[in-house]
Amino acid sequence: MTQPAATARPGLSADATFPADFAWGVATAAYQIEGGVNEGGRGPSIWDTFSHQPGTTINGDNGDIACDHYHRWEADLDLMAELGIPSYRFSLSWSRLQPTGTGPLNPEGVRFYRDLLAGCTARGITPYVTLYHWDLPQALQDDGGWPARQTAYRFGEYAGLVAESLGDLAEHWITINEPMCAAFLGHSWGMQAPGFKDDGLAVRAAHHLLLGHGLALAEFRSSRPGTKVGITNIIGNLNPATDSPADREATQYWDAVSNRIFLDPVYKGRYADPTVAAYGKYGLTAAGEGAAAGDLVQPGDLDIISAPGDFAGINHYTNMLVSASDSGSTPNWTHVEPAPSSFGWSNTPEALKAVLKRVASEYTDLPLYVTENGVTFHDYVDPNGEVRDPRRIDYLRGYISAVGEAISDGVEVRGYFAWSFMDNFEWAEGYDKRFGLVYVDYGTQARIPKQSAYWYRDTIAEHGGHRALASSAAAGATA
Ligand code: IFM
């Protein structure tokens, strides 16, 4: 592997501490990296359909080939191991495993993921597996998608089959990634699959995604009692733009409909009053009280959704200033400065610390994992063949320090997964946004570790993470 050019290696904050068994990792998701969409018996997903509709993605990009990880996974895992990364979070393509979302699993899909999981272990990399990262089988969309209650039950069945066929190969399982995006970006904002602009559909999808989480957790509990299971929510940090009562109220409203709608049911067993106040018109009730057949929230749903998991996954990217809007209930928001990323998102690590402290103090005693955090810049290969990304190093140094400081302050954070291992298909933004620690040349599929990958390698090693990789590689070799 090309070695890095000499570069400053700024260390983490002196106040940051990390337990010896801290999971240092990177994350990806199936549709964003795999490609091979028509291979191995895979069925179409809503992202295949959506991204092939004109005008849905930048440059008309789609995940047909993506990073071609379906064919290059062994080299990708080799590179991950060479970079000293001990933990890898990736997602399963539901429609590769169960092409129409019902019926038995596709043996070729099972074989692919069994090989991938075994490949991780053989290299000493601990897998963290996500069951659903937004790529619903199209056949289930044709039957109503997440706004339809039966989709939650289909997801529970899929989870049960996955637990049986793959559950022996990984300890940590994440049910759903960012139900907020799947529900609202996909059904209300229209910018992600399946591309609807209907708040009522989004609220129904939100509840059914949470119900699906609970049903999947129950399946793992019954067939794989040794596994650890949780849901990953994306949690933004919200600040009122001014001290005015209107801006403070707008911030609480935004919190209720973007963060609390997913946190309160899972960790407190009820939708919060302000969330119900906002979305009662779409049938949301606190816990299904007085429900009739066919109502959105049924009695018992919140018991399923709030059954105790083993950890709480947190993805964090945004720190926002919220202000009241003159027109309607949807507040205005902007990103707190400095906001240098090519998405215009903030570089304000204290926001991640605030989110971790909030979840620990207001929601749960469960261990927390930062299952995603990262930044996109317009990276390019320089004439020396290197990708210099000092701003990403600065970002990672700040955010990982914030995690370590939260740990020093008593928050139990067990892992950090940088988004992303490599550049990939950034949904509606196509290949325009590069979040990777590893640069991908999409013309040749060459992987070029950016400076930040080497910085992360050294940081992991300095903080003892490489020992996890070495010891589990040794265990894998003797297994
Ligand atoms: O790329 C996405 C990922 O799929 C989900 N979390 C946010 C990332 C960056 O937008």
Tab-separated table of C-alpha atoms and ligand atoms in Angstrom:
chain	number	residue	atom	x	y	z
A	1	MET	CA	0.000	0.000	0.000
A	2	THR	CA	1.246	3.509	-0.790
A	3	GLN	CA	2.583	5.084	2.336
A	4	PRO	CA	1.442	8.545	3.341
A	5	ALA	CA	3.475	11.626	2.627
A	6	ALA	CA	4.956	13.210	5.723
A	7	THR	CA	2.188	15.181	7.329
A	8	ALA	CA	1.327	16.711	10.650
A	9	ARG	CA	-0.491	14.221	12.853
A	10	PRO	CA	-2.441	16.292	15.316
A	11	GLY	CA	-3.454	14.188	18.289
A	12	LEU	CA	-6.723	13.979	20.154
A	13	SER	CA	-7.669	16.272	23.007
A	14	ALA	CA	-5.833	15.568	26.250
A	15	ASP	CA	-9.221	15.238	27.981
A	16	ALA	CA	-10.328	12.390	25.736
A	17	THR	CA	-10.210	8.860	27.105
A	18	PHE	CA	-11.209	5.573	25.511
A	19	PRO	CA	-11.718	2.181	27.157
A	20	ALA	CA	-9.372	-0.612	26.059
A	21	ASP	CA	-12.206	-2.429	24.289
A	22	PHE	CA	-13.478	0.666	22.466
A	23	ALA	CA	-14.722	-0.263	18.977
A	24	TRP	CA	-12.797	1.832	16.448
A	25	GLY	CA	-14.456	1.401	13.123
A	26	VAL	CA	-15.664	2.548	9.746
A	27	ALA	CA	-19.128	2.234	8.234
A	28	THR	CA	-20.758	1.678	4.832
A	29	ALA	CA	-24.165	0.609	3.507
A	30	ALA	CA	-25.110	-1.968	0.884
A	31	TYR	CA	-26.709	0.140	-1.843
A	32	GLN	CA	-24.014	2.778	-1.499
A	33	ILE	CA	-21.098	0.435	-2.215
A	34	GLU	CA	-22.106	-2.988	-3.525
A	35	GLY	CA	-23.214	-2.579	-7.128
A	36	GLY	CA	-23.947	-5.990	-8.656
A	37	VAL	CA	-27.605	-5.042	-8.618
A	38	ASN	CA	-28.634	-7.692	-11.134
A	39	GLU	CA	-26.361	-10.425	-9.859
A	40	GLY	CA	-26.645	-13.283	-7.423
A	41	GLY	CA	-30.420	-13.386	-7.557
A	42	ARG	CA	-30.842	-9.907	-6.074
A	43	GLY	CA	-34.263	-8.331	-6.566
A	44	PRO	CA	-34.866	-4.626	-7.212
A	45	SER	CA	-35.127	-2.231	-4.302
A	46	ILE	CA	-36.779	1.162	-4.052
A	47	TRP	CA	-33.379	2.755	-4.599
A	48	ASP	CA	-32.953	1.010	-7.947
A	49	THR	CA	-36.329	2.328	-9.003
A	50	PHE	CA	-35.910	5.826	-7.596
A	51	SER	CA	-32.384	6.450	-8.839
A	52	HIS	CA	-33.351	5.404	-12.361
A	53	GLN	CA	-36.102	8.014	-12.518
A	54	PRO	CA	-34.904	11.160	-14.295
A	55	GLY	CA	-34.164	14.104	-12.032
A	56	THR	CA	-33.933	12.207	-8.754
A	57	THR	CA	-30.144	12.175	-8.319
A	58	ILE	CA	-27.272	14.464	-9.226
A	59	ASN	CA	-26.032	13.593	-12.738
A	60	GLY	CA	-28.571	10.773	-12.893
A	61	ASP	CA	-26.193	8.660	-10.785
A	62	ASN	CA	-27.339	5.312	-9.417
A	63	GLY	CA	-25.953	2.386	-7.444
A	64	ASP	CA	-25.785	-0.091	-10.346
A	65	ILE	CA	-22.012	-0.349	-10.010
A	66	ALA	CA	-21.205	1.960	-7.087
A	67	CYS	CA	-17.844	0.828	-5.631
A	68	ASP	CA	-18.252	-2.634	-7.149
A	69	HIS	CA	-17.775	-3.976	-3.650
A	70	TYR	CA	-19.877	-7.019	-4.576
A	71	HIS	CA	-16.883	-8.186	-6.636
A	72	ARG	CA	-14.087	-6.434	-4.731
A	73	TRP	CA	-15.040	-7.130	-1.138
A	74	GLU	CA	-11.961	-9.217	-0.396
A	75	ALA	CA	-9.560	-6.477	-1.517
A	76	ASP	CA	-11.649	-3.933	0.392
A	77	LEU	CA	-11.384	-5.961	3.596
A	78	ASP	CA	-7.650	-6.419	2.966
A	79	LEU	CA	-7.270	-2.645	2.718
A	80	MET	CA	-9.309	-2.150	5.879
A	81	ALA	CA	-7.047	-4.560	7.747
A	82	GLU	CA	-3.913	-2.898	6.323
A	83	LEU	CA	-5.234	0.396	7.627
A	84	GLY	CA	-5.519	-1.154	11.081
A	85	ILE	CA	-9.291	-0.706	11.375
A	86	PRO	CA	-10.629	-3.204	13.905
A	87	SER	CA	-14.420	-2.850	13.416
A	88	TYR	CA	-16.580	-2.618	10.316
A	89	ARG	CA	-20.226	-1.652	10.188
A	90	PHE	CA	-22.001	-2.552	6.949
A	91	SER	CA	-25.568	-3.258	5.924
A	92	LEU	CA	-27.275	-6.209	4.277
A	93	SER	CA	-29.221	-5.663	1.099
A	94	TRP	CA	-32.706	-6.941	1.975
A	95	SER	CA	-33.497	-7.564	-1.709
A	96	ARG	CA	-30.243	-9.499	-2.210
A	97	LEU	CA	-31.255	-11.765	0.643
A	98	GLN	CA	-34.983	-11.872	0.015
A	99	PRO	CA	-35.594	-10.601	-3.532
A	100	THR	CA	-39.289	-9.788	-3.114
A	101	GLY	CA	-39.319	-9.205	0.645
A	102	THR	CA	-41.178	-12.437	1.389
A	103	GLY	CA	-40.435	-16.153	1.288
A	104	PRO	CA	-37.211	-18.006	1.924
A	105	LEU	CA	-33.825	-16.330	1.712
A	106	ASN	CA	-31.908	-16.396	-1.547
A	107	PRO	CA	-29.029	-18.888	-1.055
A	108	GLU	CA	-26.634	-16.816	-3.204
A	109	GLY	CA	-27.300	-13.754	-1.084
A	110	VAL	CA	-26.771	-15.741	2.094
A	111	ARG	CA	-23.512	-17.109	0.692
A	112	PHE	CA	-22.291	-13.607	-0.198
A	113	TYR	CA	-22.868	-12.278	3.288
A	114	ARG	CA	-21.561	-15.412	5.018
A	115	ASP	CA	-18.351	-15.006	3.009
A	116	LEU	CA	-18.175	-11.310	3.835
A	117	LEU	CA	-18.703	-11.924	7.542
A	118	ALA	CA	-16.199	-14.767	7.623
A	119	GLY	CA	-13.808	-12.552	5.643
A	120	CYS	CA	-14.034	-9.916	8.352
A	121	THR	CA	-13.316	-12.408	11.082
A	122	ALA	CA	-10.427	-13.972	9.174
A	123	ARG	CA	-8.793	-10.537	9.020
A	124	GLY	CA	-9.462	-9.772	12.673
A	125	ILE	CA	-12.173	-7.236	11.839
A	126	THR	CA	-15.253	-7.289	14.059
A	127	PRO	CA	-18.451	-6.913	12.017
A	128	TYR	CA	-21.389	-4.742	13.106
A	129	VAL	CA	-24.309	-5.536	10.825
A	130	THR	CA	-27.253	-3.333	9.879
A	131	LEU	CA	-30.378	-5.131	8.715
A	132	TYR	CA	-31.968	-2.177	6.923
A	133	HIS	CA	-30.267	0.856	5.447
A	134	TRP	CA	-33.096	2.218	3.259
A	135	ASP	CA	-33.195	-0.292	0.370
A	136	LEU	CA	-36.688	-1.755	0.701
A	137	PRO	CA	-37.484	-4.541	-1.796
A	138	GLN	CA	-39.528	-2.917	-4.567
A	139	ALA	CA	-42.180	-5.625	-4.307
A	140	LEU	CA	-42.942	-4.483	-0.754
A	141	GLN	CA	-43.149	-0.884	-1.955
A	142	ASP	CA	-45.657	-2.039	-4.552
A	143	ASP	CA	-47.715	-3.422	-1.657
A	144	GLY	CA	-47.693	-0.081	0.172
A	145	GLY	CA	-44.125	0.223	1.525
A	146	TRP	CA	-43.418	1.495	5.026
A	147	PRO	CA	-46.678	3.462	5.274
A	148	ALA	CA	-48.397	0.038	5.280
A	149	ARG	CA	-48.393	-1.819	8.592
A	150	GLN	CA	-47.685	-5.198	7.034
A	151	THR	CA	-44.220	-4.012	5.958
A	152	ALA	CA	-43.151	-3.967	9.615
A	153	TYR	CA	-44.162	-7.622	9.867
A	154	ARG	CA	-42.339	-8.492	6.653
A	155	PHE	CA	-39.258	-6.842	8.161
A	156	GLY	CA	-39.660	-8.879	11.350
A	157	GLU	CA	-39.822	-12.090	9.296
A	158	TYR	CA	-36.751	-11.083	7.282
A	159	ALA	CA	-34.887	-10.349	10.522
A	160	GLY	CA	-35.816	-13.785	11.855
A	161	LEU	CA	-34.463	-15.475	8.724
A	162	VAL	CA	-31.276	-13.406	8.883
A	163	ALA	CA	-30.823	-14.290	12.545
A	164	GLU	CA	-31.047	-17.980	11.652
A	165	SER	CA	-28.795	-17.876	8.602
A	166	LEU	CA	-26.188	-15.254	9.542
A	167	GLY	CA	-26.640	-14.669	13.269
A	168	ASP	CA	-23.803	-17.006	14.209
A	169	LEU	CA	-21.252	-14.804	12.441
A	170	ALA	CA	-21.692	-11.447	14.170
A	171	GLU	CA	-22.410	-10.344	17.699
A	172	HIS	CA	-23.696	-6.815	17.063
A	173	TRP	CA	-26.817	-6.154	15.003
A	174	ILE	CA	-28.453	-2.848	14.152
A	175	THR	CA	-32.073	-3.207	13.119
A	176	ILE	CA	-32.808	0.027	11.252
A	177	ASN	CA	-30.511	2.832	10.195
A	178	GLU	CA	-31.905	6.355	10.627
A	179	PRO	CA	-35.655	5.817	10.476
A	180	MET	CA	-35.896	9.623	10.326
A	181	CYS	CA	-34.387	9.693	6.842
A	182	ALA	CA	-36.230	6.616	5.619
A	183	ALA	CA	-39.540	8.086	6.783
A	184	PHE	CA	-39.227	11.825	6.189
A	185	LEU	CA	-36.624	12.257	3.443
A	186	GLY	CA	-38.320	9.422	1.583
A	187	HIS	CA	-42.004	10.197	2.169
A	188	SER	CA	-42.275	13.881	3.058
A	189	TRP	CA	-39.346	15.756	1.528
A	190	GLY	CA	-39.393	13.638	-1.650
A	191	MET	CA	-35.615	13.677	-1.935
A	192	GLN	CA	-34.995	10.002	-1.259
A	193	ALA	CA	-36.686	6.756	-2.272
A	194	PRO	CA	-39.556	6.198	-2.657
A	195	GLY	CA	-39.828	9.926	-3.333
A	196	PHE	CA	-43.183	10.977	-1.855
A	197	LYS	CA	-44.103	14.407	-0.537
A	198	ASP	CA	-46.805	13.601	1.965
A	199	ASP	CA	-46.407	14.190	5.703
A	200	GLY	CA	-49.130	11.708	6.539
A	201	LEU	CA	-47.297	8.927	4.685
A	202	ALA	CA	-44.064	9.913	6.434
A	203	VAL	CA	-45.625	9.655	9.893
A	204	ARG	CA	-47.108	6.264	9.065
A	205	ALA	CA	-43.713	5.123	7.733
A	206	ALA	CA	-42.019	6.388	10.901
A	207	HIS	CA	-44.285	4.373	13.182
A	208	HIS	CA	-43.958	1.225	11.093
A	209	LEU	CA	-40.172	1.511	10.896
A	210	LEU	CA	-40.109	1.644	14.693
A	211	LEU	CA	-42.516	-1.272	14.911
A	212	GLY	CA	-40.273	-3.176	12.504
A	213	HIS	CA	-37.330	-2.467	14.794
A	214	GLY	CA	-39.187	-3.956	17.759
A	215	LEU	CA	-40.291	-7.028	15.811
A	216	ALA	CA	-36.743	-7.612	14.549
A	217	LEU	CA	-35.345	-7.266	18.052
A	218	ALA	CA	-37.822	-9.892	19.263
A	219	GLU	CA	-36.719	-12.287	16.513
A	220	PHE	CA	-33.060	-11.943	17.472
A	221	ARG	CA	-33.947	-12.340	21.158
A	222	SER	CA	-35.695	-15.633	20.496
A	223	SER	CA	-33.339	-17.235	17.992
A	224	ARG	CA	-29.963	-15.630	18.811
A	225	PRO	CA	-30.003	-14.796	22.516
A	226	GLY	CA	-26.242	-14.209	22.535
A	227	THR	CA	-26.376	-11.298	20.102
A	228	LYS	CA	-26.488	-7.602	20.950
A	229	VAL	CA	-29.150	-5.615	19.160
A	230	GLY	CA	-30.038	-1.937	18.874
A	231	ILE	CA	-31.444	0.707	16.562
A	232	THR	CA	-29.455	3.586	15.074
A	233	ASN	CA	-31.023	7.024	15.087
A	234	ILE	CA	-29.648	10.150	13.502
A	235	ILE	CA	-29.658	12.888	16.108
A	236	GLY	CA	-29.059	16.502	15.188
A	237	ASN	CA	-28.107	19.138	17.725
A	238	LEU	CA	-30.581	22.001	17.694
A	239	ASN	CA	-30.085	25.512	19.015
A	240	PRO	CA	-32.587	28.376	18.953
A	241	ALA	CA	-31.273	31.096	16.647
A	242	THR	CA	-32.119	33.720	19.268
A	243	ASP	CA	-33.437	33.736	22.802
A	244	SER	CA	-36.882	34.770	21.618
A	245	PRO	CA	-39.794	32.603	22.794
A	246	ALA	CA	-40.772	32.047	19.146
A	247	ASP	CA	-37.340	30.659	18.204
A	248	ARG	CA	-37.214	28.518	21.338
A	249	GLU	CA	-40.640	27.120	20.546
A	250	ALA	CA	-39.620	26.474	16.931
A	251	THR	CA	-36.571	24.560	18.183
A	252	GLN	CA	-38.707	22.409	20.455
A	253	TYR	CA	-41.078	21.718	17.597
A	254	TRP	CA	-38.232	20.673	15.297
A	255	ASP	CA	-36.798	18.493	18.037
A	256	ALA	CA	-40.192	16.837	18.546
A	257	VAL	CA	-40.644	15.966	14.877
A	258	SER	CA	-37.062	15.021	13.979
A	259	ASN	CA	-35.370	13.647	17.110
A	260	ARG	CA	-37.975	12.861	19.763
A	261	ILE	CA	-40.339	11.078	17.370
A	262	PHE	CA	-37.725	8.310	17.229
A	263	LEU	CA	-36.115	8.530	20.672
A	264	ASP	CA	-39.129	8.699	22.969
A	265	PRO	CA	-40.957	5.598	21.701
A	266	VAL	CA	-37.818	3.427	21.780
A	267	TYR	CA	-36.412	4.552	25.122
A	268	LYS	CA	-39.509	5.837	26.978
A	269	GLY	CA	-42.276	3.717	25.486
A	270	ARG	CA	-44.470	6.654	24.333
A	271	TYR	CA	-44.515	9.318	21.685
A	272	ALA	CA	-43.856	12.645	23.384
A	273	ASP	CA	-46.699	15.132	23.826
A	274	PRO	CA	-45.260	17.726	21.414
A	275	THR	CA	-44.793	15.029	18.767
A	276	VAL	CA	-48.386	13.910	19.198
A	277	ALA	CA	-49.479	17.566	19.106
A	278	ALA	CA	-47.711	17.961	15.754
A	279	TYR	CA	-48.726	14.677	14.162
A	280	GLY	CA	-51.950	13.667	15.894
A	281	LYS	CA	-53.675	14.851	12.723
A	282	TYR	CA	-52.032	11.926	10.950
A	283	GLY	CA	-53.179	9.417	13.539
A	284	LEU	CA	-50.201	9.436	15.904
A	285	THR	CA	-51.169	8.821	19.527
A	286	ALA	CA	-48.880	8.521	22.537
A	287	ALA	CA	-49.219	4.749	22.927
A	288	GLY	CA	-52.250	3.537	20.992
A	289	GLU	CA	-54.758	4.423	23.700
A	290	GLY	CA	-58.344	3.906	22.560
A	291	ALA	CA	-57.256	2.658	19.147
A	292	ALA	CA	-59.736	1.076	16.770
A	293	ALA	CA	-58.778	-1.555	14.216
A	294	GLY	CA	-56.884	0.119	11.399
A	295	ASP	CA	-55.627	3.059	13.466
A	296	LEU	CA	-51.962	3.873	13.062
A	297	VAL	CA	-50.776	3.148	16.607
A	298	GLN	CA	-52.256	-0.060	17.976
A	299	PRO	CA	-52.340	-1.106	21.647
A	300	GLY	CA	-49.137	-3.045	22.375
A	301	ASP	CA	-47.094	-1.401	19.606
A	302	LEU	CA	-45.162	0.740	22.047
A	303	ASP	CA	-44.345	-2.303	24.202
A	304	ILE	CA	-42.821	-3.957	21.139
A	305	ILE	CA	-40.966	-0.795	20.108
A	306	SER	CA	-39.567	-0.099	23.588
A	307	ALA	CA	-38.487	-3.640	24.479
A	308	PRO	CA	-34.985	-3.184	25.900
A	309	GLY	CA	-32.159	-3.427	23.408
A	310	ASP	CA	-28.466	-3.807	24.187
A	311	PHE	CA	-27.087	-0.510	22.928
A	312	ALA	CA	-28.177	2.749	21.342
A	313	GLY	CA	-26.700	3.651	17.968
A	314	ILE	CA	-26.274	7.338	17.222
A	315	ASN	CA	-25.423	8.902	13.886
A	316	HIS	CA	-24.529	12.557	14.101
A	317	TYR	CA	-23.800	15.116	11.410
A	318	THR	CA	-25.717	18.343	11.939
A	319	ASN	CA	-25.695	21.266	14.361
A	320	MET	CA	-28.472	23.664	13.504
A	321	LEU	CA	-29.759	27.103	14.336
A	322	VAL	CA	-33.532	27.037	14.336
A	323	SER	CA	-35.827	30.026	13.989
A	324	ALA	CA	-39.558	30.519	13.790
A	325	SER	CA	-41.038	30.727	10.336
A	326	ASP	CA	-43.562	33.357	9.326
A	327	SER	CA	-45.343	30.882	7.126
A	328	GLY	CA	-46.667	27.733	8.746
A	329	SER	CA	-45.285	25.434	11.397
A	330	THR	CA	-42.078	24.249	9.702
A	331	PRO	CA	-39.234	26.257	11.232
A	332	ASN	CA	-36.318	27.754	9.346
A	333	TRP	CA	-32.894	26.362	10.035
A	334	THR	CA	-29.288	26.903	9.038
A	335	HIS	CA	-26.072	25.134	9.950
A	336	VAL	CA	-23.953	26.553	12.755
A	337	GLU	CA	-20.667	28.013	11.466
A	338	PRO	CA	-18.017	26.927	10.683
A	339	ALA	CA	-19.805	24.863	8.062
A	340	PRO	CA	-17.057	23.981	5.598
A	341	SER	CA	-18.212	20.634	4.235
A	342	SER	CA	-19.352	20.319	0.650
A	343	PHE	CA	-22.829	19.762	2.097
A	344	GLY	CA	-22.453	22.978	4.125
A	345	TRP	CA	-22.642	21.000	7.361
A	346	SER	CA	-20.913	22.214	10.515
A	347	ASN	CA	-17.555	21.355	12.006
A	348	THR	CA	-18.583	21.847	15.637
A	349	PRO	CA	-17.534	18.808	17.691
A	350	GLU	CA	-19.189	20.093	20.855
A	351	ALA	CA	-22.503	19.290	19.151
A	352	LEU	CA	-21.682	15.573	19.164
A	353	LYS	CA	-20.701	15.742	22.811
A	354	ALA	CA	-24.004	17.483	23.586
A	355	VAL	CA	-25.965	14.803	21.717
A	356	LEU	CA	-24.209	11.964	23.540
A	357	LYS	CA	-24.776	13.624	26.903
A	358	ARG	CA	-28.392	14.289	26.073
A	359	VAL	CA	-29.156	10.710	25.056
A	360	ALA	CA	-27.384	9.372	28.154
A	361	SER	CA	-29.058	11.768	30.567
A	362	GLU	CA	-32.556	11.980	29.070
A	363	TYR	CA	-33.052	8.619	27.402
A	364	THR	CA	-31.076	5.542	28.288
A	365	ASP	CA	-28.457	3.832	30.431
A	366	LEU	CA	-27.584	1.551	27.535
A	367	PRO	CA	-24.077	1.812	26.103
A	368	LEU	CA	-23.915	4.205	23.171
A	369	TYR	CA	-22.154	3.706	19.869
A	370	VAL	CA	-21.488	6.521	17.422
A	371	THR	CA	-22.434	4.384	14.446
A	372	GLU	CA	-21.751	7.172	11.904
A	373	ASN	CA	-20.041	10.529	11.825
A	374	GLY	CA	-18.034	12.094	9.048
A	375	VAL	CA	-17.657	14.862	6.533
A	376	THR	CA	-17.617	15.415	2.784
A	377	PHE	CA	-15.169	17.584	0.847
A	378	HIS	CA	-14.253	17.950	-2.817
A	379	ASP	CA	-11.317	15.559	-2.543
A	380	TYR	CA	-9.053	14.956	-5.529
A	381	VAL	CA	-5.917	13.012	-6.385
A	382	ASP	CA	-2.938	15.346	-6.604
A	383	PRO	CA	-0.101	15.005	-9.164
A	384	ASN	CA	1.799	12.816	-6.683
A	385	GLY	CA	-1.110	10.394	-6.599
A	386	GLU	CA	-2.075	11.410	-3.050
A	387	VAL	CA	-5.315	12.681	-1.619
A	388	ARG	CA	-4.598	15.372	0.930
A	389	ASP	CA	-7.582	16.095	3.165
A	390	PRO	CA	-6.322	18.056	6.172
A	391	ARG	CA	-9.800	19.446	6.796
A	392	ARG	CA	-11.167	15.928	7.257
A	393	ILE	CA	-8.345	15.178	9.704
A	394	ASP	CA	-9.258	18.338	11.592
A	395	TYR	CA	-12.907	17.285	11.622
A	396	LEU	CA	-12.203	13.743	12.803
A	397	ARG	CA	-9.730	14.928	15.431
A	398	GLY	CA	-12.388	17.238	16.859
A	399	TYR	CA	-15.304	14.824	16.785
A	400	ILE	CA	-13.375	11.818	18.066
A	401	SER	CA	-11.970	14.024	20.834
A	402	ALA	CA	-15.528	15.033	21.686
A	403	VAL	CA	-16.449	11.360	22.032
A	404	GLY	CA	-13.445	10.764	24.293
A	405	GLU	CA	-14.328	13.814	26.382
A	406	ALA	CA	-17.899	12.577	26.788
A	407	ILE	CA	-16.447	9.271	27.995
A	408	SER	CA	-14.210	11.144	30.461
A	409	ASP	CA	-17.344	12.933	31.676
A	410	GLY	CA	-19.014	9.606	32.418
A	411	VAL	CA	-21.011	8.801	29.267
A	412	GLU	CA	-20.655	5.148	28.310
A	413	VAL	CA	-19.687	5.277	24.645
A	414	ARG	CA	-18.394	1.956	23.356
A	415	GLY	CA	-17.464	2.742	19.779
A	416	TYR	CA	-16.998	5.227	16.959
A	417	PHE	CA	-17.540	4.405	13.280
A	418	ALA	CA	-16.278	6.940	10.758
A	419	TRP	CA	-18.572	7.501	7.804
A	420	SER	CA	-17.371	6.228	5.513
A	421	PHE	CA	-14.711	3.648	4.796
A	422	MET	CA	-14.630	4.738	1.156
A	423	ASP	CA	-16.297	7.270	-1.116
A	424	ASN	CA	-19.621	5.921	-2.293
A	425	PHE	CA	-23.076	6.617	-3.727
A	426	GLU	CA	-24.382	9.430	-1.554
A	427	TRP	CA	-28.067	8.847	-2.361
A	428	ALA	CA	-29.660	11.812	-4.168
A	429	GLU	CA	-26.243	13.486	-4.280
A	430	GLY	CA	-24.877	10.618	-6.342
A	431	TYR	CA	-21.090	10.389	-6.479
A	432	ASP	CA	-20.629	14.120	-6.085
A	433	LYS	CA	-20.140	13.976	-2.318
A	434	ARG	CA	-17.072	12.137	-1.024
A	435	PHE	CA	-17.289	11.021	2.610
A	436	GLY	CA	-14.615	8.320	2.430
A	437	LEU	CA	-11.369	7.855	4.283
A	438	VAL	CA	-10.434	6.035	1.096
A	439	TYR	CA	-10.786	7.794	-2.262
A	440	VAL	CA	-12.515	5.824	-4.990
A	441	ASP	CA	-11.677	6.495	-8.627
A	442	TYR	CA	-14.994	5.455	-10.131
A	443	GLY	CA	-13.480	5.126	-13.616
A	444	THR	CA	-10.966	2.475	-12.588
A	445	GLN	CA	-12.341	1.467	-9.156
A	446	ALA	CA	-8.882	2.160	-7.702
A	447	ARG	CA	-8.893	2.763	-3.947
A	448	ILE	CA	-6.488	5.440	-2.678
A	449	PRO	CA	-6.335	5.943	1.083
A	450	LYS	CA	-6.607	9.654	1.844
A	451	GLN	CA	-4.312	11.275	4.400
A	452	SER	CA	-7.189	10.991	6.860
A	453	ALA	CA	-7.121	7.193	6.543
A	454	TYR	CA	-3.506	7.166	7.693
A	455	TRP	CA	-4.307	9.647	10.454
A	456	TYR	CA	-7.144	7.386	11.614
A	457	ARG	CA	-4.842	4.337	11.458
A	458	ASP	CA	-2.295	6.098	13.664
A	459	THR	CA	-4.946	7.400	16.050
A	460	ILE	CA	-6.420	3.943	16.473
A	461	ALA	CA	-2.960	2.518	17.125
A	462	GLU	CA	-2.097	5.264	19.629
A	463	HIS	CA	-5.257	4.516	21.549
A	464	GLY	CA	-4.799	0.782	21.620
A	465	GLY	CA	-7.398	-0.137	18.993
A	466	HIS	CA	-4.876	-2.077	16.915
A	467	ARG	CA	-4.604	-4.588	19.751
A	468	ALA	CA	-8.233	-5.583	19.152
A	469	LEU	CA	-7.457	-6.192	15.490
A	470	ALA	CA	-4.313	-8.170	16.223
A	471	SER	CA	-5.872	-10.334	18.925
A	472	SER	CA	-9.008	-11.131	16.988
A	473	ALA	CA	-6.916	-11.868	13.856
A	474	ALA	CA	-4.966	-14.358	15.915
A	475	ALA	CA	-8.200	-15.871	17.221
A	476	GLY	CA	-9.582	-16.008	13.654
A	477	ALA	CA	-6.432	-17.745	12.436
A	478	THR	CA	-6.680	-20.459	15.070
A	479	ALA	CA	-10.470	-20.884	14.850
B	1	IFM	O1	-24.463	8.472	3.448
B	1	IFM	C1	-25.321	8.673	4.513
B	1	IFM	C2	-25.662	7.352	5.171
B	1	IFM	O2	-26.211	6.440	4.279
B	1	IFM	C3	-26.664	7.570	6.281
B	1	IFM	N1	-26.202	8.583	7.192
B	1	IFM	C4	-25.753	9.829	6.632
B	1	IFM	C5	-24.709	9.572	5.564
B	1	IFM	C6	-24.196	10.892	4.979
B	1	IFM	O3	-25.238	11.620	4.413
